[in-house]
Tab-separated table of C-alpha atoms in Angstrom:
chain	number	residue	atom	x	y	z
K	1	UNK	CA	0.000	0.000	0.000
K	2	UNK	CA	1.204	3.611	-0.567
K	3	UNK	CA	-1.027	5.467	1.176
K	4	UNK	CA	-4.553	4.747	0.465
K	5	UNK	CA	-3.616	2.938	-2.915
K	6	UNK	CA	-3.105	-0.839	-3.741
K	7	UNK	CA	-0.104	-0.581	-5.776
K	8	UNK	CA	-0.631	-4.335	-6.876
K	9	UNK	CA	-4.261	-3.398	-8.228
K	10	UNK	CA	-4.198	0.469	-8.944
K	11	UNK	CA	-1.339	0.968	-11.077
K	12	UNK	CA	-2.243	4.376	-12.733
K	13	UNK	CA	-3.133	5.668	-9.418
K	14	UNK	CA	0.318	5.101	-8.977
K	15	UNK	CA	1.599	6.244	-11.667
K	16	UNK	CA	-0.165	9.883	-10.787
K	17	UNK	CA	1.475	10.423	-7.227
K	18	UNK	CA	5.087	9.462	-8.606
K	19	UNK	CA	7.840	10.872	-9.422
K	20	UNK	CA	11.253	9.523	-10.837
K	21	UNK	CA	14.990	10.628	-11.769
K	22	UNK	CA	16.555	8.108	-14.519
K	23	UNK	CA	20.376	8.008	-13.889
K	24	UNK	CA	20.823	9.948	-17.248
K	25	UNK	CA	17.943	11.918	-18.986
K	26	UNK	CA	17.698	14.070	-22.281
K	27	UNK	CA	17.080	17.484	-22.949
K	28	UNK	CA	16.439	19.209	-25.776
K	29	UNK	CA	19.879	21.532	-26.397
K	30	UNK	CA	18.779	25.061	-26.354
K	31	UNK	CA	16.147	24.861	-23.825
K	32	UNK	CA	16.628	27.131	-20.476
K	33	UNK	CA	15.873	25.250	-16.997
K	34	UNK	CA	12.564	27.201	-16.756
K	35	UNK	CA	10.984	26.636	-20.448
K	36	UNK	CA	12.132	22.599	-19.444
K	37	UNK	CA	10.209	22.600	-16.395
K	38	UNK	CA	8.194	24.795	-17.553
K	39	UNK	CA	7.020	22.318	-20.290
K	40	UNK	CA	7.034	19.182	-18.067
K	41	UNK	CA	4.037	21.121	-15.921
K	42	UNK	CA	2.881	21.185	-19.146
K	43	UNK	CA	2.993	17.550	-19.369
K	44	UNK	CA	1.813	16.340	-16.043
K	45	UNK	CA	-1.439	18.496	-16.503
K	46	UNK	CA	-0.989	22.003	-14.572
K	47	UNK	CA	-2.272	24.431	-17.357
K	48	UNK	CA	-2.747	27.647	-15.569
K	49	UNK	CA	0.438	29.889	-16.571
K	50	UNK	CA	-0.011	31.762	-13.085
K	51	UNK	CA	0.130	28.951	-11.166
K	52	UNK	CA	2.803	27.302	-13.440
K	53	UNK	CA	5.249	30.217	-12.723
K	54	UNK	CA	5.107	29.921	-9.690
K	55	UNK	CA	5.773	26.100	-9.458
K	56	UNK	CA	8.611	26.239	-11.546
K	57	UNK	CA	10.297	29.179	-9.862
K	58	UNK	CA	9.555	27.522	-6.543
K	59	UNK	CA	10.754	24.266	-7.310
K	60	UNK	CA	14.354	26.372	-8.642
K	61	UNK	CA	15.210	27.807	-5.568
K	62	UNK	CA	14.149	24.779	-3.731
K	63	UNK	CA	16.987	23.480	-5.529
K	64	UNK	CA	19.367	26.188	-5.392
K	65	UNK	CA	19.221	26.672	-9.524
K	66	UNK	CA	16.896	29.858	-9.594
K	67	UNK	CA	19.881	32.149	-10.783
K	68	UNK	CA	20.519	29.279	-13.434
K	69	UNK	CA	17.010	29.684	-14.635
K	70	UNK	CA	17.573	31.258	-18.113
K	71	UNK	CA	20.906	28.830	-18.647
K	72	UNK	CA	20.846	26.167	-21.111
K	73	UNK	CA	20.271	22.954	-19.293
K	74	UNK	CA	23.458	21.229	-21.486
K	75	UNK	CA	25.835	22.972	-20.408
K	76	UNK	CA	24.640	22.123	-16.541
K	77	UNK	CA	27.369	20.296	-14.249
K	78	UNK	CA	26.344	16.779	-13.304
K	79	UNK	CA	25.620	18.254	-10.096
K	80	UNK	CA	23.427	20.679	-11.569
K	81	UNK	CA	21.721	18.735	-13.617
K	82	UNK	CA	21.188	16.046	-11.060
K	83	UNK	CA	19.301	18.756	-8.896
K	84	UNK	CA	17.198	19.946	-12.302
K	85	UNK	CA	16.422	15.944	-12.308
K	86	UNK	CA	14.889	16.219	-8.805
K	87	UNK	CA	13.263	19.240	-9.341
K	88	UNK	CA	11.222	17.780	-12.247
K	89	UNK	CA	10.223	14.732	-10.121
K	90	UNK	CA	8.829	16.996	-7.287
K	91	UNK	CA	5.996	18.220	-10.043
K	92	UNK	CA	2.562	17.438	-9.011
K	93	UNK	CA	3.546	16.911	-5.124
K	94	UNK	CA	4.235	13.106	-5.481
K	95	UNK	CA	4.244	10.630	-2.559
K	96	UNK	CA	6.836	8.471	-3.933
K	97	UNK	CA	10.016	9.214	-5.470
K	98	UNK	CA	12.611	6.805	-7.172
K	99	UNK	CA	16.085	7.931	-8.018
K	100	UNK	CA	18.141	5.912	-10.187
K	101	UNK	CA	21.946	6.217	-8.974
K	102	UNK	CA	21.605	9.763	-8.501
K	103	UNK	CA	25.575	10.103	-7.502
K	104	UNK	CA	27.562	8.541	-10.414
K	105	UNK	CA	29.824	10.613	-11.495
K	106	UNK	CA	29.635	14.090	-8.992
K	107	UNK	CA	31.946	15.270	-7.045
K	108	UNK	CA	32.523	14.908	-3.631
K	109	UNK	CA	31.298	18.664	-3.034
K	110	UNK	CA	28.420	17.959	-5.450
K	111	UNK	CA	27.489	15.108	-3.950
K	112	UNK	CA	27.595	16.092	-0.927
K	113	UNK	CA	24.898	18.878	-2.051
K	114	UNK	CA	22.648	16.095	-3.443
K	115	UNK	CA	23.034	13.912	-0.084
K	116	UNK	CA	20.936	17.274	1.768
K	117	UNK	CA	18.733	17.830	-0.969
K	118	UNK	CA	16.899	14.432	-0.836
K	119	UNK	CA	17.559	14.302	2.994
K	120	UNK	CA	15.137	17.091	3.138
K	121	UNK	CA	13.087	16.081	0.270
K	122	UNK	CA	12.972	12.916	1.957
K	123	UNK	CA	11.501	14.160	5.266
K	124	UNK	CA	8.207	14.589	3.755
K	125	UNK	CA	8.173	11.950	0.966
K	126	UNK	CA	9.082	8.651	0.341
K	127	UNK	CA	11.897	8.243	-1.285
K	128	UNK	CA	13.215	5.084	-3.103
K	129	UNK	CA	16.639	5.052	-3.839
K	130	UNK	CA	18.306	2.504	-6.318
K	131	UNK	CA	22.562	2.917	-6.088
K	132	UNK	CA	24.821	0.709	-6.140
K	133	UNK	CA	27.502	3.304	-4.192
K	134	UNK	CA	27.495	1.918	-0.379
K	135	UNK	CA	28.467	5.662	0.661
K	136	UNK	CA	24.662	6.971	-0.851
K	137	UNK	CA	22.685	4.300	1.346
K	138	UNK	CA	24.986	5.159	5.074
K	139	UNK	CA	24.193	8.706	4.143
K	140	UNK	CA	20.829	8.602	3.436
K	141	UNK	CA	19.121	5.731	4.276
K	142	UNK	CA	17.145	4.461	7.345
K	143	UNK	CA	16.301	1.847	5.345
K	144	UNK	CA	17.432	-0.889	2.587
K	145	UNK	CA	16.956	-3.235	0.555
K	146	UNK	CA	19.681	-5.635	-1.299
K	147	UNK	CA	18.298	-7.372	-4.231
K	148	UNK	CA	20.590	-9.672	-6.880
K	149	UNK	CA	18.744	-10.873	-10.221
K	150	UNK	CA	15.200	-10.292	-8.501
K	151	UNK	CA	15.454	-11.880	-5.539
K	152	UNK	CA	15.233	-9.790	-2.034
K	153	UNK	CA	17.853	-10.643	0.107
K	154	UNK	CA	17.656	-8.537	2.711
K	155	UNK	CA	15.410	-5.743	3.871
K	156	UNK	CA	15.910	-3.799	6.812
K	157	UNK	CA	17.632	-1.244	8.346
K	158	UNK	CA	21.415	-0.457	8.385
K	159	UNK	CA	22.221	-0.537	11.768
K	160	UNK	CA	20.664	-4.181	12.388
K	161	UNK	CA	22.637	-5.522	9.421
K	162	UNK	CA	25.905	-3.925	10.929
K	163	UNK	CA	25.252	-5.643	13.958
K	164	UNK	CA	24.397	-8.980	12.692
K	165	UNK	CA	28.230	-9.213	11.282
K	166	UNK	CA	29.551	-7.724	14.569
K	167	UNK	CA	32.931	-9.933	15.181
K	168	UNK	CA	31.768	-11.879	12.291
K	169	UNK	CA	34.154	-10.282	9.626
K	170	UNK	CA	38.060	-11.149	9.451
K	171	UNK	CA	40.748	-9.883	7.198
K	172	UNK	CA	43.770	-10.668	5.795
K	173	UNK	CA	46.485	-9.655	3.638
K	174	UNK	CA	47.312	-12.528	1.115
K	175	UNK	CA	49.340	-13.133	-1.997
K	176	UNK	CA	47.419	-13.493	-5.274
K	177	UNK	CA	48.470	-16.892	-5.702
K	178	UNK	CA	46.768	-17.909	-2.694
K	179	UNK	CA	43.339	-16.856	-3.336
K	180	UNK	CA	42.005	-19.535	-5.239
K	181	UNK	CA	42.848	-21.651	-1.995
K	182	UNK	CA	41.529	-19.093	0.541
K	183	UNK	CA	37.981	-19.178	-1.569
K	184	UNK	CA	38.093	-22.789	-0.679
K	185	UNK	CA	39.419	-22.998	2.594
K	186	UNK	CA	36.875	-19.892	4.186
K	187	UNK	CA	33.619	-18.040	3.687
K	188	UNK	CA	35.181	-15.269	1.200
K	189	UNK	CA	33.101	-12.237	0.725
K	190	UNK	CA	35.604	-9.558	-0.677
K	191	UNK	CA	38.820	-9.048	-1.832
K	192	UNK	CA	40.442	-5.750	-2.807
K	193	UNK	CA	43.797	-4.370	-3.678
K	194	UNK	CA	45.837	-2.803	-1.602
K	195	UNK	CA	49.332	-1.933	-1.940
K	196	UNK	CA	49.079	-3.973	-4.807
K	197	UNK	CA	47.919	-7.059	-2.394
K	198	UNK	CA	44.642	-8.864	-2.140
K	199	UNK	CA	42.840	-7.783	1.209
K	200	UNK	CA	40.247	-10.858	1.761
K	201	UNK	CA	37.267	-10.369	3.966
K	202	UNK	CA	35.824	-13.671	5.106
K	203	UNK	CA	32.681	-14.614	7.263
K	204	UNK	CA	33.588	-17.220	10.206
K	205	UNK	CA	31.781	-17.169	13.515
K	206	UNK	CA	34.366	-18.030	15.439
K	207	UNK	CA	37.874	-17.077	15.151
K	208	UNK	CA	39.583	-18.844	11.730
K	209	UNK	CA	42.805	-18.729	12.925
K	210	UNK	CA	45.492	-18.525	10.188
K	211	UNK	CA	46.651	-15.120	10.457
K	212	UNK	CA	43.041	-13.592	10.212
K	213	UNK	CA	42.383	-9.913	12.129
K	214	UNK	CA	39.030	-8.905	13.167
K	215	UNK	CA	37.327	-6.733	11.296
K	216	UNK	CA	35.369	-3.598	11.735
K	217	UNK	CA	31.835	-4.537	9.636
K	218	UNK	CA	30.938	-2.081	6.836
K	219	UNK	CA	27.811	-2.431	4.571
K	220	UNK	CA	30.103	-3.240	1.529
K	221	UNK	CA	30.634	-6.355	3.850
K	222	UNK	CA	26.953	-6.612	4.148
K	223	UNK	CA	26.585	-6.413	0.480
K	224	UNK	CA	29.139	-9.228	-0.459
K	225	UNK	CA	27.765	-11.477	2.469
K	226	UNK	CA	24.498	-11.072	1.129
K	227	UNK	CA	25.396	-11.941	-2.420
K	228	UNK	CA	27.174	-14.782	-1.693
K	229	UNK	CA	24.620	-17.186	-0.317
């Protein structure tokens, strides 16, 4: 249910109270930030030119781009455009919004823009947020979701999955002819680079032995020990 709406059996009820942010979008090349979201109004049905000004100039100052307004949405940063992208899902006052990895490619400052924008936006609506960047979900979400090829494999809320691999997560610094025999030996879950050395995490309950360290849990570790089932 969202709201008041089966979301199984009222689909274009649905449809009507969302709003969504693609990871990339078009725009036409010549067109301002106000004639674009001026035109999407357009689109979702708000016909009155009074009360379409004010929308649009409301929504670009909600997202800091109302002294863009008469700038050519191409030549936007990815920041910039980004924001534009939220602005145009907040037409029509939606109840749900989905973002499609709404960080790729910005900037840390940028980004870091974008995390407060939808952490307000998100205080009155519901927000769904598809990323595959672990730093977007610790910033922003008191709740997730990891799904792989369909299937829900966990769904819940940060902080219970971090403590559900509380002194479950060892590491180790190995060479990268022994991996092959660690992935049979242990419960690998990760292994990255560093130094120009594999780093395995492993799952183990109890301590492996072997060299392993504990290891403080992060929800990358959540991630891989959810995907490997």
């Amino acid at each position: 249910m969202l709201g008041d709406i089966d979301v199984l059996k009222n689909k274009q009820r649905v449809r009507e109270v969302l709003g969504y942010l693609p990871q990339e979008f078009g725009v036409y090349p010549r067109v301002n930030a106000y004639e674009m979201l001026d035109h999407i109004a357009v689109l979702k049905g708000i016909i009155n030119a009074k009360e379409r000004k004010e929308l649009v100039l409301a929504l670009l100052e909600r997202v800091n781009l109302l002294q863009h307004k008469k700038k050519s949405i191409s030549g936007f940063s990815g920041g910039m455009k980004q924001r534009f992208g939220i602005a145009q899902s907040l037409i029509g006052n939606p109840q749900l919004i989905i973002v499609d990895e709404p960080t790729a490619g910005l900037d840390p400052g940028e980004r870091n823009r974008f995390y407060n924008l939808l952490s307000e936006i998100g205080e009155n609506v519901i927000v769904i947020l598809s990323t595959h960047i672990v730093q977007d979900v610790k910033e922003l979400c008191p709740n997730m979701a990891i799904i792989d090829k369909g299937k829900l494999l966990f769904a819940g809320e940060p902080v219970k999955a971090l403590s559900d691999l509380e002194g479950k997560i060892w590491e180790k610094s190995i060479s990268k002819s022994e991996t092959e025999r660690y992935q049979k030996e242990f419960q690998l879950i990760s292994s990255k680079l560093v130094s120009g050395q594999p780093l395995i995490h492993i799952y183990s309950e109890t301590d492996p032995g072997n060299g392993f360290k504990k290891a403080e849990a992060d929800l990358e570790d959540v991630f891989f020990k959810a995907i490997s089932l």
